[in-house]
Every structure is written in C-alpha cells, then in structure tokens.
mmCIF file with all atom_site columns, C-alpha atoms in Angstrom:
data_model
loop_
_atom_site.group_PDB
_atom_site.id
_atom_site.type_symbol
_atom_site.label_atom_id
_atom_site.label_alt_id
_atom_site.label_comp_id
_atom_site.label_asym_id
_atom_site.label_entity_id
_atom_site.label_seq_id
_atom_site.pdbx_PDB_ins_code
_atom_site.Cartn_x
_atom_site.Cartn_y
_atom_site.Cartn_z
_atom_site.occupancy
_atom_site.B_iso_or_equiv
_atom_site.pdbx_formal_charge
_atom_site.auth_seq_id
_atom_site.auth_comp_id
_atom_site.auth_asym_id
_atom_site.auth_atom_id
_atom_site.pdbx_PDB_model_num
ATOM 1   C CA . MET Q 1 1   ? 81.334  132.916 102.934 1.00 42.00 ? 1   MET Q CA 1
ATOM 2   C CA . GLY Q 1 2   ? 81.102  129.110 102.882 1.00 46.00 ? 2   GLY Q CA 1
ATOM 3   C CA . PHE Q 1 3   ? 83.891  126.698 102.121 1.00 53.00 ? 3   PHE Q CA 1
ATOM 4   C CA . LEU Q 1 4   ? 82.719  125.964 98.586  1.00 49.00 ? 4   LEU Q CA 1
ATOM 5   C CA . ASP Q 1 5   ? 82.312  129.660 97.818  1.00 56.00 ? 5   ASP Q CA 1
ATOM 6   C CA . PHE Q 1 6   ? 85.801  130.276 99.127  1.00 55.00 ? 6   PHE Q CA 1
ATOM 7   C CA . PHE Q 1 7   ? 87.333  127.866 96.626  1.00 53.00 ? 7   PHE Q CA 1
ATOM 8   C CA . THR Q 1 8   ? 85.006  128.310 93.668  1.00 52.00 ? 8   THR Q CA 1
ATOM 9   C CA . GLY Q 1 9   ? 83.950  131.944 93.955  1.00 57.00 ? 9   GLY Q CA 1
ATOM 10  C CA . ASN Q 1 10  ? 85.734  135.230 93.379  1.00 62.00 ? 10  ASN Q CA 1
ATOM 11  C CA . GLN Q 1 11  ? 88.957  134.511 95.239  1.00 66.00 ? 11  GLN Q CA 1
ATOM 12  C CA . PRO Q 1 12  ? 91.331  137.251 96.464  1.00 74.00 ? 12  PRO Q CA 1
ATOM 13  C CA . PRO Q 1 13  ? 94.624  137.230 94.497  1.00 79.00 ? 13  PRO Q CA 1
ATOM 14  C CA . LEU Q 1 14  ? 96.683  136.103 97.498  1.00 82.00 ? 14  LEU Q CA 1
ATOM 15  C CA . ILE Q 1 15  ? 94.378  133.144 98.060  1.00 82.00 ? 15  ILE Q CA 1
ATOM 16  C CA . ARG Q 1 16  ? 94.505  132.186 94.383  1.00 83.00 ? 16  ARG Q CA 1
ATOM 17  C CA . ASP Q 1 17  ? 98.295  132.182 94.626  1.00 88.00 ? 17  ASP Q CA 1
ATOM 18  C CA . ALA Q 1 18  ? 98.205  130.049 97.779  1.00 89.00 ? 18  ALA Q CA 1
ATOM 19  C CA . LEU Q 1 19  ? 95.866  127.518 96.166  1.00 90.00 ? 19  LEU Q CA 1
ATOM 20  C CA . ASP Q 1 20  ? 98.225  127.296 93.211  1.00 92.00 ? 20  ASP Q CA 1
ATOM 21  C CA . ASP Q 1 21  ? 101.093 126.665 95.624  1.00 94.00 ? 21  ASP Q CA 1
ATOM 22  C CA . VAL Q 1 22  ? 99.199  123.784 97.238  1.00 95.00 ? 22  VAL Q CA 1
ATOM 23  C CA . LYS Q 1 23  ? 98.516  122.325 93.786  1.00 95.00 ? 23  LYS Q CA 1
ATOM 24  C CA . VAL Q 1 24  ? 102.220 122.481 92.904  1.00 96.00 ? 24  VAL Q CA 1
ATOM 25  C CA . MET Q 1 25  ? 103.115 120.904 96.250  1.00 97.00 ? 25  MET Q CA 1
ATOM 26  C CA . LEU Q 1 26  ? 100.841 117.940 95.611  1.00 97.00 ? 26  LEU Q CA 1
ATOM 27  C CA . ASP Q 1 27  ? 101.930 117.504 91.999  1.00 97.00 ? 27  ASP Q CA 1
ATOM 28  C CA . THR Q 1 28  ? 105.589 117.612 93.028  1.00 97.00 ? 28  THR Q CA 1
ATOM 29  C CA . GLY Q 1 29  ? 104.878 115.305 95.950  1.00 97.00 ? 29  GLY Q CA 1
ATOM 30  C CA . ARG Q 1 30  ? 103.288 112.825 93.578  1.00 97.00 ? 30  ARG Q CA 1
ATOM 31  C CA . GLU Q 1 31  ? 106.402 112.802 91.395  1.00 96.00 ? 31  GLU Q CA 1
ATOM 32  C CA . LEU Q 1 32  ? 108.643 112.407 94.421  1.00 96.00 ? 32  LEU Q CA 1
ATOM 33  C CA . PHE Q 1 33  ? 106.502 109.596 95.840  1.00 97.00 ? 33  PHE Q CA 1
ATOM 34  C CA . ALA Q 1 34  ? 106.389 107.772 92.501  1.00 96.00 ? 34  ALA Q CA 1
ATOM 35  C CA . THR Q 1 35  ? 110.166 107.975 92.095  1.00 96.00 ? 35  THR Q CA 1
ATOM 36  C CA . SER Q 1 36  ? 111.135 107.066 95.656  1.00 96.00 ? 36  SER Q CA 1
ATOM 37  C CA . SER Q 1 37  ? 108.645 104.195 95.905  1.00 95.00 ? 37  SER Q CA 1
ATOM 38  C CA . GLY Q 1 38  ? 109.815 102.931 92.518  1.00 94.00 ? 38  GLY Q CA 1
ATOM 39  C CA . ARG Q 1 39  ? 113.357 102.902 93.844  1.00 94.00 ? 39  ARG Q CA 1
ATOM 40  C CA . LEU Q 1 40  ? 112.285 101.098 97.008  1.00 94.00 ? 40  LEU Q CA 1
ATOM 41  C CA . LEU Q 1 41  ? 109.799 98.589  95.616  1.00 94.00 ? 41  LEU Q CA 1
ATOM 42  C CA . GLU Q 1 42  ? 110.673 98.200  91.937  1.00 91.00 ? 42  GLU Q CA 1
ATOM 43  C CA . ASN Q 1 43  ? 114.469 98.336  92.343  1.00 88.00 ? 43  ASN Q CA 1
ATOM 44  C CA . GLU Q 1 44  ? 114.568 101.208 89.851  1.00 90.00 ? 44  GLU Q CA 1
ATOM 45  C CA . ILE Q 1 45  ? 117.667 103.315 89.309  1.00 90.00 ? 45  ILE Q CA 1
ATOM 46  C CA . LEU Q 1 46  ? 117.327 106.739 90.881  1.00 87.00 ? 46  LEU Q CA 1
ATOM 47  C CA . ASP Q 1 47  ? 117.947 109.403 88.230  1.00 86.00 ? 47  ASP Q CA 1
ATOM 48  C CA . THR Q 1 48  ? 115.959 112.259 89.774  1.00 87.00 ? 48  THR Q CA 1
ATOM 49  C CA . ASP Q 1 49  ? 117.139 114.873 92.251  1.00 91.00 ? 49  ASP Q CA 1
ATOM 50  C CA . LEU Q 1 50  ? 114.641 114.223 95.031  1.00 93.00 ? 50  LEU Q CA 1
ATOM 51  C CA . SER Q 1 51  ? 116.242 116.796 97.310  1.00 93.00 ? 51  SER Q CA 1
ATOM 52  C CA . ALA Q 1 52  ? 115.433 119.466 94.700  1.00 95.00 ? 52  ALA Q CA 1
ATOM 53  C CA . GLN Q 1 53  ? 111.810 118.307 94.574  1.00 95.00 ? 53  GLN Q CA 1
ATOM 54  C CA . GLU Q 1 54  ? 111.571 118.381 98.344  1.00 95.00 ? 54  GLU Q CA 1
ATOM 55  C CA . ALA Q 1 55  ? 113.013 121.906 98.307  1.00 95.00 ? 55  ALA Q CA 1
ATOM 56  C CA . VAL Q 1 56  ? 110.265 122.981 95.882  1.00 96.00 ? 56  VAL Q CA 1
ATOM 57  C CA . ILE Q 1 57  ? 107.627 121.610 98.250  1.00 96.00 ? 57  ILE Q CA 1
ATOM 58  C CA . ARG Q 1 58  ? 109.102 123.396 101.254 1.00 95.00 ? 58  ARG Q CA 1
ATOM 59  C CA . LYS Q 1 59  ? 109.454 126.678 99.399  1.00 96.00 ? 59  LYS Q CA 1
ATOM 60  C CA . ARG Q 1 60  ? 105.848 126.511 98.256  1.00 96.00 ? 60  ARG Q CA 1
ATOM 61  C CA . GLU Q 1 61  ? 104.687 125.824 101.819 1.00 95.00 ? 61  GLU Q CA 1
ATOM 62  C CA . GLN Q 1 62  ? 106.479 128.973 102.944 1.00 94.00 ? 62  GLN Q CA 1
ATOM 63  C CA . SER Q 1 63  ? 104.785 130.845 100.109 1.00 94.00 ? 63  SER Q CA 1
ATOM 64  C CA . VAL Q 1 64  ? 101.364 129.648 101.283 1.00 93.00 ? 64  VAL Q CA 1
ATOM 65  C CA . ARG Q 1 65  ? 102.073 130.819 104.819 1.00 93.00 ? 65  ARG Q CA 1
ATOM 66  C CA . LEU Q 1 66  ? 103.191 134.234 103.584 1.00 92.00 ? 66  LEU Q CA 1
ATOM 67  C CA . ALA Q 1 67  ? 100.167 134.650 101.304 1.00 89.00 ? 67  ALA Q CA 1
ATOM 68  C CA . VAL Q 1 68  ? 97.736  133.753 104.084 1.00 88.00 ? 68  VAL Q CA 1
ATOM 69  C CA . LEU Q 1 69  ? 99.492  136.096 106.517 1.00 87.00 ? 69  LEU Q CA 1
ATOM 70  C CA . GLU Q 1 70  ? 99.337  138.991 104.068 1.00 87.00 ? 70  GLU Q CA 1
ATOM 71  C CA . HIS Q 1 71  ? 95.705  138.244 103.253 1.00 84.00 ? 71  HIS Q CA 1
ATOM 72  C CA . LEU Q 1 72  ? 94.729  138.253 106.941 1.00 81.00 ? 72  LEU Q CA 1
ATOM 73  C CA . ASN Q 1 73  ? 96.700  141.433 107.561 1.00 82.00 ? 73  ASN Q CA 1
ATOM 74  C CA . ILE Q 1 74  ? 94.421  143.144 105.048 1.00 78.00 ? 74  ILE Q CA 1
ATOM 75  C CA . ASP Q 1 75  ? 91.235  141.866 106.716 1.00 70.00 ? 75  ASP Q CA 1
ATOM 76  C CA . PRO Q 1 76  ? 91.970  139.761 109.825 1.00 67.00 ? 76  PRO Q CA 1
ATOM 77  C CA . LYS Q 1 77  ? 88.356  138.671 110.351 1.00 67.00 ? 77  LYS Q CA 1
ATOM 78  C CA . ARG Q 1 78  ? 87.638  137.514 106.835 1.00 65.00 ? 78  ARG Q CA 1
ATOM 79  C CA . GLU Q 1 79  ? 87.721  133.754 106.142 1.00 73.00 ? 79  GLU Q CA 1
ATOM 80  C CA . LEU Q 1 80  ? 89.939  133.057 109.169 1.00 79.00 ? 80  LEU Q CA 1
ATOM 81  C CA . VAL Q 1 81  ? 88.961  129.404 109.568 1.00 77.00 ? 81  VAL Q CA 1
ATOM 82  C CA . LEU Q 1 82  ? 89.245  128.776 105.852 1.00 82.00 ? 82  LEU Q CA 1
ATOM 83  C CA . CYS Q 1 83  ? 92.716  130.315 105.796 1.00 86.00 ? 83  CYS Q CA 1
ATOM 84  C CA . VAL Q 1 84  ? 93.770  128.025 108.642 1.00 87.00 ? 84  VAL Q CA 1
ATOM 85  C CA . LYS Q 1 85  ? 92.521  125.069 106.599 1.00 89.00 ? 85  LYS Q CA 1
ATOM 86  C CA . LEU Q 1 86  ? 94.635  126.275 103.701 1.00 90.00 ? 86  LEU Q CA 1
ATOM 87  C CA . LEU Q 1 87  ? 97.683  126.342 105.966 1.00 93.00 ? 87  LEU Q CA 1
ATOM 88  C CA . THR Q 1 88  ? 96.800  122.858 107.194 1.00 93.00 ? 88  THR Q CA 1
ATOM 89  C CA . ALA Q 1 89  ? 96.638  121.481 103.654 1.00 94.00 ? 89  ALA Q CA 1
ATOM 90  C CA . ALA Q 1 90  ? 100.051 122.968 102.900 1.00 95.00 ? 90  ALA Q CA 1
ATOM 91  C CA . GLN Q 1 91  ? 101.504 121.396 106.022 1.00 94.00 ? 91  GLN Q CA 1
ATOM 92  C CA . GLU Q 1 92  ? 100.077 117.985 105.117 1.00 95.00 ? 92  GLU Q CA 1
ATOM 93  C CA . ALA Q 1 93  ? 101.533 118.277 101.599 1.00 96.00 ? 93  ALA Q CA 1
ATOM 94  C CA . GLU Q 1 94  ? 104.952 119.195 103.033 1.00 95.00 ? 94  GLU Q CA 1
ATOM 95  C CA . ARG Q 1 95  ? 104.991 116.007 105.122 1.00 95.00 ? 95  ARG Q CA 1
ATOM 96  C CA . ILE Q 1 96  ? 104.505 113.961 101.961 1.00 96.00 ? 96  ILE Q CA 1
ATOM 97  C CA . GLY Q 1 97  ? 107.818 115.264 100.647 1.00 94.00 ? 97  GLY Q CA 1
ATOM 98  C CA . TYR Q 1 98  ? 109.554 114.171 103.842 1.00 94.00 ? 98  TYR Q CA 1
ATOM 99  C CA . LEU Q 1 99  ? 108.055 110.680 103.641 1.00 96.00 ? 99  LEU Q CA 1
ATOM 100 C CA . GLY Q 1 100 ? 109.113 110.346 100.023 1.00 95.00 ? 100 GLY Q CA 1
ATOM 101 C CA . ARG Q 1 101 ? 112.690 111.032 101.027 1.00 94.00 ? 101 ARG Q CA 1
ATOM 102 C CA . THR Q 1 102 ? 112.335 108.493 103.834 1.00 95.00 ? 102 THR Q CA 1
ATOM 103 C CA . MET Q 1 103 ? 111.474 105.829 101.279 1.00 95.00 ? 103 MET Q CA 1
ATOM 104 C CA . GLU Q 1 104 ? 114.480 106.774 99.191  1.00 94.00 ? 104 GLU Q CA 1
ATOM 105 C CA . LYS Q 1 105 ? 116.804 106.503 102.185 1.00 94.00 ? 105 LYS Q CA 1
ATOM 106 C CA . THR Q 1 106 ? 115.245 103.193 103.201 1.00 95.00 ? 106 THR Q CA 1
ATOM 107 C CA . ALA Q 1 107 ? 116.062 101.773 99.769  1.00 94.00 ? 107 ALA Q CA 1
ATOM 108 C CA . THR Q 1 108 ? 119.751 102.428 100.436 1.00 93.00 ? 108 THR Q CA 1
ATOM 109 C CA . LEU Q 1 109 ? 119.565 100.093 103.443 1.00 93.00 ? 109 LEU Q CA 1
ATOM 110 C CA . ALA Q 1 110 ? 118.383 97.123  101.382 1.00 93.00 ? 110 ALA Q CA 1
ATOM 111 C CA . ALA Q 1 111 ? 120.885 94.296  101.097 1.00 93.00 ? 111 ALA Q CA 1
ATOM 112 C CA . ALA Q 1 112 ? 119.111 92.629  98.150  1.00 91.00 ? 112 ALA Q CA 1
ATOM 113 C CA . PRO Q 1 113 ? 116.503 93.380  95.474  1.00 90.00 ? 113 PRO Q CA 1
ATOM 114 C CA . ARG Q 1 114 ? 112.959 93.686  96.788  1.00 92.00 ? 114 ARG Q CA 1
ATOM 115 C CA . ILE Q 1 115 ? 110.995 90.731  95.427  1.00 91.00 ? 115 ILE Q CA 1
ATOM 116 C CA . GLY Q 1 116 ? 108.370 88.305  96.706  1.00 92.00 ? 116 GLY Q CA 1
ATOM 117 C CA . THR Q 1 117 ? 104.683 88.101  97.566  1.00 94.00 ? 117 THR Q CA 1
ATOM 118 C CA . ILE Q 1 118 ? 104.744 90.638  100.391 1.00 95.00 ? 118 ILE Q CA 1
ATOM 119 C CA . VAL Q 1 119 ? 106.560 93.154  98.197  1.00 95.00 ? 119 VAL Q CA 1
ATOM 120 C CA . ASP Q 1 120 ? 103.945 92.638  95.489  1.00 96.00 ? 120 ASP Q CA 1
ATOM 121 C CA . GLU Q 1 121 ? 101.202 93.441  98.005  1.00 97.00 ? 121 GLU Q CA 1
ATOM 122 C CA . ILE Q 1 122 ? 102.962 96.620  99.117  1.00 97.00 ? 122 ILE Q CA 1
ATOM 123 C CA . ARG Q 1 123 ? 103.474 97.643  95.473  1.00 96.00 ? 123 ARG Q CA 1
ATOM 124 C CA . GLU Q 1 124 ? 99.749  97.305  94.806  1.00 97.00 ? 124 GLU Q CA 1
ATOM 125 C CA . LEU Q 1 125 ? 98.943  99.551  97.775  1.00 97.00 ? 125 LEU Q CA 1
ATOM 126 C CA . ARG Q 1 126 ? 101.580 102.019 96.600  1.00 97.00 ? 126 ARG Q CA 1
ATOM 127 C CA . THR Q 1 127 ? 99.855  102.175 93.208  1.00 97.00 ? 127 THR Q CA 1
ATOM 128 C CA . ARG Q 1 128 ? 96.484  102.830 94.846  1.00 98.00 ? 128 ARG Q CA 1
ATOM 129 C CA . THR Q 1 129 ? 97.997  105.561 97.004  1.00 98.00 ? 129 THR Q CA 1
ATOM 130 C CA . LEU Q 1 130 ? 99.586  107.148 93.945  1.00 97.00 ? 130 LEU Q CA 1
ATOM 131 C CA . GLY Q 1 131 ? 96.098  107.470 92.491  1.00 96.00 ? 131 GLY Q CA 1
ATOM 132 C CA . GLN Q 1 132 ? 95.036  109.401 95.575  1.00 97.00 ? 132 GLN Q CA 1
ATOM 133 C CA . PHE Q 1 133 ? 97.267  112.383 94.774  1.00 97.00 ? 133 PHE Q CA 1
ATOM 134 C CA . ASN Q 1 134 ? 95.250  113.773 91.881  1.00 97.00 ? 134 ASN Q CA 1
ATOM 135 C CA . ALA Q 1 135 ? 92.001  112.983 93.661  1.00 97.00 ? 135 ALA Q CA 1
ATOM 136 C CA . ALA Q 1 136 ? 93.070  114.835 96.820  1.00 97.00 ? 136 ALA Q CA 1
ATOM 137 C CA . ARG Q 1 137 ? 94.373  117.770 94.786  1.00 95.00 ? 137 ARG Q CA 1
ATOM 138 C CA . ASP Q 1 138 ? 91.189  118.090 92.760  1.00 95.00 ? 138 ASP Q CA 1
ATOM 139 C CA . CYS Q 1 139 ? 88.782  117.772 95.680  1.00 94.00 ? 139 CYS Q CA 1
ATOM 140 C CA . PHE Q 1 140 ? 90.669  120.470 97.577  1.00 93.00 ? 140 PHE Q CA 1
ATOM 141 C CA . ILE Q 1 141 ? 91.167  122.930 94.735  1.00 89.00 ? 141 ILE Q CA 1
ATOM 142 C CA . GLU Q 1 142 ? 87.543  122.505 93.632  1.00 88.00 ? 142 GLU Q CA 1
ATOM 143 C CA . GLY Q 1 143 ? 86.111  122.335 97.149  1.00 88.00 ? 143 GLY Q CA 1
ATOM 144 C CA . ASP Q 1 144 ? 84.243  119.184 96.053  1.00 92.00 ? 144 ASP Q CA 1
ATOM 145 C CA . ILE Q 1 145 ? 82.730  117.354 99.027  1.00 93.00 ? 145 ILE Q CA 1
ATOM 146 C CA . ASN Q 1 146 ? 81.794  114.245 97.037  1.00 95.00 ? 146 ASN Q CA 1
ATOM 147 C CA . LYS Q 1 147 ? 85.325  113.827 95.684  1.00 95.00 ? 147 LYS Q CA 1
ATOM 148 C CA . ALA Q 1 148 ? 86.717  114.403 99.173  1.00 96.00 ? 148 ALA Q CA 1
ATOM 149 C CA . ASP Q 1 149 ? 84.500  111.628 100.544 1.00 97.00 ? 149 ASP Q CA 1
ATOM 150 C CA . VAL Q 1 150 ? 85.821  109.237 97.879  1.00 97.00 ? 150 VAL Q CA 1
ATOM 151 C CA . VAL Q 1 151 ? 89.419  110.009 98.875  1.00 97.00 ? 151 VAL Q CA 1
ATOM 152 C CA . GLN Q 1 152 ? 88.696  109.252 102.517 1.00 96.00 ? 152 GLN Q CA 1
ATOM 153 C CA . ILE Q 1 153 ? 86.831  106.031 101.784 1.00 97.00 ? 153 ILE Q CA 1
ATOM 154 C CA . GLU Q 1 154 ? 89.643  104.777 99.571  1.00 97.00 ? 154 GLU Q CA 1
ATOM 155 C CA . GLN Q 1 155 ? 92.241  105.642 102.193 1.00 97.00 ? 155 GLN Q CA 1
ATOM 156 C CA . GLU Q 1 156 ? 90.334  103.697 104.840 1.00 96.00 ? 156 GLU Q CA 1
ATOM 157 C CA . ALA Q 1 157 ? 90.423  100.650 102.550 1.00 97.00 ? 157 ALA Q CA 1
ATOM 158 C CA . ILE Q 1 158 ? 94.153  101.084 101.873 1.00 97.00 ? 158 ILE Q CA 1
ATOM 159 C CA . ALA Q 1 159 ? 94.863  101.483 105.589 1.00 96.00 ? 159 ALA Q CA 1
ATOM 160 C CA . LYS Q 1 160 ? 92.983  98.256  106.347 1.00 96.00 ? 160 LYS Q CA 1
ATOM 161 C CA . SER Q 1 161 ? 95.047  96.361  103.765 1.00 97.00 ? 161 SER Q CA 1
ATOM 162 C CA . LEU Q 1 162 ? 98.263  97.849  105.148 1.00 97.00 ? 162 LEU Q CA 1
ATOM 163 C CA . ARG Q 1 163 ? 97.415  96.631  108.652 1.00 96.00 ? 163 ARG Q CA 1
ATOM 164 C CA . GLU Q 1 164 ? 97.093  93.141  107.194 1.00 96.00 ? 164 GLU Q CA 1
ATOM 165 C CA . VAL Q 1 165 ? 100.499 93.577  105.555 1.00 97.00 ? 165 VAL Q CA 1
ATOM 166 C CA . PHE Q 1 166 ? 102.044 94.533  108.911 1.00 96.00 ? 166 PHE Q CA 1
ATOM 167 C CA . THR Q 1 167 ? 100.536 91.437  110.516 1.00 95.00 ? 167 THR Q CA 1
ATOM 168 C CA . CYS Q 1 168 ? 102.075 89.285  107.780 1.00 94.00 ? 168 CYS Q CA 1
ATOM 169 C CA . LEU Q 1 169 ? 105.444 90.998  108.193 1.00 95.00 ? 169 LEU Q CA 1
ATOM 170 C CA . ALA Q 1 170 ? 105.397 90.418  111.952 1.00 93.00 ? 170 ALA Q CA 1
ATOM 171 C CA . LYS Q 1 171 ? 104.773 86.689  111.426 1.00 93.00 ? 171 LYS Q CA 1
ATOM 172 C CA . SER Q 1 172 ? 107.089 86.237  108.451 1.00 92.00 ? 172 SER Q CA 1
ATOM 173 C CA . GLU Q 1 173 ? 110.473 84.553  108.332 1.00 91.00 ? 173 GLU Q CA 1
ATOM 174 C CA . LEU Q 1 174 ? 112.025 87.304  106.220 1.00 93.00 ? 174 LEU Q CA 1
ATOM 175 C CA . SER Q 1 175 ? 115.548 88.404  106.950 1.00 94.00 ? 175 SER Q CA 1
ATOM 176 C CA . ALA Q 1 176 ? 115.809 91.274  109.396 1.00 94.00 ? 176 ALA Q CA 1
ATOM 177 C CA . ASN Q 1 177 ? 117.038 93.524  106.600 1.00 95.00 ? 177 ASN Q CA 1
ATOM 178 C CA . LYS Q 1 178 ? 114.129 92.808  104.257 1.00 94.00 ? 178 LYS Q CA 1
ATOM 179 C CA . ALA Q 1 179 ? 111.571 92.994  107.065 1.00 95.00 ? 179 ALA Q CA 1
ATOM 180 C CA . VAL Q 1 180 ? 112.820 96.426  108.122 1.00 95.00 ? 180 VAL Q CA 1
ATOM 181 C CA . VAL Q 1 181 ? 112.892 97.758  104.559 1.00 95.00 ? 181 VAL Q CA 1
ATOM 182 C CA . CYS Q 1 182 ? 109.398 96.472  103.790 1.00 96.00 ? 182 CYS Q CA 1
ATOM 183 C CA . THR Q 1 183 ? 107.969 97.713  107.080 1.00 96.00 ? 183 THR Q CA 1
ATOM 184 C CA . VAL Q 1 184 ? 109.340 101.240 106.727 1.00 96.00 ? 184 VAL Q CA 1
ATOM 185 C CA . GLY Q 1 185 ? 108.228 101.330 103.108 1.00 96.00 ? 185 GLY Q CA 1
ATOM 186 C CA . ALA Q 1 186 ? 104.698 100.180 103.922 1.00 97.00 ? 186 ALA Q CA 1
ATOM 187 C CA . TYR Q 1 187 ? 104.432 102.577 106.867 1.00 96.00 ? 187 TYR Q CA 1
ATOM 188 C CA . SER Q 1 188 ? 105.566 105.495 104.698 1.00 97.00 ? 188 SER Q CA 1
ATOM 189 C CA . ILE Q 1 189 ? 102.939 104.632 102.095 1.00 97.00 ? 189 ILE Q CA 1
ATOM 190 C CA . GLY Q 1 190 ? 100.279 104.573 104.785 1.00 96.00 ? 190 GLY Q CA 1
ATOM 191 C CA . ARG Q 1 191 ? 101.310 107.931 106.205 1.00 96.00 ? 191 ARG Q CA 1
ATOM 192 C CA . VAL Q 1 192 ? 101.373 109.526 102.749 1.00 97.00 ? 192 VAL Q CA 1
ATOM 193 C CA . GLY Q 1 193 ? 97.834  108.296 102.199 1.00 97.00 ? 193 GLY Q CA 1
ATOM 194 C CA . GLU Q 1 194 ? 96.714  109.643 105.553 1.00 96.00 ? 194 GLU Q CA 1
ATOM 195 C CA . HIS Q 1 195 ? 98.150  113.084 104.764 1.00 96.00 ? 195 HIS Q CA 1
ATOM 196 C CA . LEU Q 1 196 ? 96.197  113.056 101.498 1.00 97.00 ? 196 LEU Q CA 1
ATOM 197 C CA . ALA Q 1 197 ? 93.058  112.067 103.387 1.00 96.00 ? 197 ALA Q CA 1
ATOM 198 C CA . SER Q 1 198 ? 93.678  114.937 105.813 1.00 95.00 ? 198 SER Q CA 1
ATOM 199 C CA . ILE Q 1 199 ? 93.692  117.343 102.871 1.00 96.00 ? 199 ILE Q CA 1
ATOM 200 C CA . ALA Q 1 200 ? 90.346  115.885 101.811 1.00 96.00 ? 200 ALA Q CA 1
ATOM 201 C CA . ARG Q 1 201 ? 89.035  116.372 105.356 1.00 94.00 ? 201 ARG Q CA 1
ATOM 202 C CA . CYS Q 1 202 ? 89.751  120.089 104.980 1.00 92.00 ? 202 CYS Q CA 1
ATOM 203 C CA . VAL Q 1 203 ? 86.816  120.050 102.577 1.00 92.00 ? 203 VAL Q CA 1
ATOM 204 C CA . THR Q 1 204 ? 84.388  117.898 104.552 1.00 91.00 ? 204 THR Q CA 1
ATOM 205 C CA . GLU Q 1 205 ? 85.132  118.525 108.234 1.00 87.00 ? 205 GLU Q CA 1
ATOM 206 C CA . PRO Q 1 206 ? 85.069  121.449 110.673 1.00 82.00 ? 206 PRO Q CA 1
ATOM 207 C CA . LEU Q 1 207 ? 88.484  122.817 111.600 1.00 74.00 ? 207 LEU Q CA 1
ATOM 208 C CA . HIS Q 1 208 ? 88.857  120.919 114.885 1.00 74.00 ? 208 HIS Q CA 1
ATOM 209 C CA . ARG Q 1 209 ? 88.410  117.592 113.078 1.00 76.00 ? 209 ARG Q CA 1
ATOM 210 C CA . VAL Q 1 210 ? 90.904  118.252 110.299 1.00 78.00 ? 210 VAL Q CA 1
ATOM 211 C CA . GLY Q 1 211 ? 94.158  116.298 110.496 1.00 68.00 ? 211 GLY Q CA 1
ATOM 212 C CA . PRO Q 1 212 ? 95.323  112.675 110.679 1.00 65.00 ? 212 PRO Q CA 1
ATOM 213 C CA . ASP Q 1 213 ? 92.742  110.129 111.810 1.00 65.00 ? 213 ASP Q CA 1
ATOM 214 C CA . HIS Q 1 214 ? 94.717  108.503 114.623 1.00 55.00 ? 214 HIS Q CA 1
ATOM 215 C CA . ARG Q 1 215 ? 92.091  105.799 115.003 1.00 54.00 ? 215 ARG Q CA 1
ATOM 216 C CA . GLU Q 1 216 ? 93.645  104.287 111.889 1.00 54.00 ? 216 GLU Q CA 1
ATOM 217 C CA . ASP Q 1 217 ? 97.260  104.469 113.033 1.00 55.00 ? 217 ASP Q CA 1
ATOM 218 C CA . PHE Q 1 218 ? 99.359  101.456 112.135 1.00 52.00 ? 218 PHE Q CA 1
#
C-alpha cells in the first residue's frame, strides 16, 4: 500500500482515529500559537487557558501512539513505515504546543509593550506561519504531495526572512530585555514553522528524511 492509498483509501479504524487525533492536535496547536503569539507580539490580554490546550495536545499524542501500537499488534508487518510517519507527525505537533507555551512565558519577561519596526516584521512572519497550520494539516490528512510541497516552499521563505530578522536583532541597539523577548519570540515562530514543514515532509519524503531540516537552523 502506498502513502496516498494509506491516507485516502479504506483505512483501518485505529488509523482513522489516529489521523483524527493528529488533526485535533494541529487545530489546537494553531489556537495556542495564535493566542500566545498575540500575547507576545500584539500585547493582547491572555484570557485562554493555554495549559489546558497543551494538555489536549499531549493527550492526543498519547492516543496516536496507543492506536498505532494496537494496529501493529494486529498485523505487525502491515504499513510499518507509514505508521512510524504517523507517530512522527504526532510528535512534531506536540512540540508546537510546547513552543506556544514558550512564547507565552517569554511575554511575561517583557518590561514594556512590544512595538517598533522589528516587532512589525516578526508579526508579519507570525501571520504567515499561522497560515501554515491548516495547510500542513490538510496536506497530511489528505496525503496531498502538491500541498505538502507548498508548505515546505513557504517555510523556506519564512526561515530566510527570520534569519534576516536575527541579523537585525544582533546589530540593533534595543534594550537587552526587548532584544531577548524578540529573539525568543522569533526563534519560537521559526521552530513552529519547521515542525509544520516536517509534517509535510511525512507526505513527500522517505522515512529517513522526515524531520527538521537542520540546514535551515537559525
């Protein structure tokens, strides 16, 4: 069975449940990322329980692992590589929840509202990354290679812009507090995008090439 058949064909019930878990993880991760980055970059008041959202993501990851284990116990040779890719996607989605919480905690370190040209640039990249969530979810759930390619191309462009932001931050005369807050925020955005791209690579790449592209590390 090929990758596309695995995700678009007659799926075993356990695999359908696991795919639904991954979808929920990404949808919840998108909400968490939007809220935490809004707190960090838009100075918004936090009125959402992000710890509860992170707990949902972690619980769903455990559910994926259990479903895959039970599925392979029934027929250990069937779709082994594809099941490992499913576990990989769940792990990548779980990391997004952690990074969202990192952004929230970074906002608490800020000594002043986040304003200025560099913040505007980071906000724009945050908005582009936010758009990657649905695209990564859809390409994975549908097993769509073309959509997965688009996600990866967009992430490469975002990563390039983020490297330029880091260069500007390193040369800026910002206060130490603002520089740290902006740097951690920008780095978190970049890592979230790379985890989404890794999910897309589950669709386009062989198993040994799935995961973060460390050539694009910041």
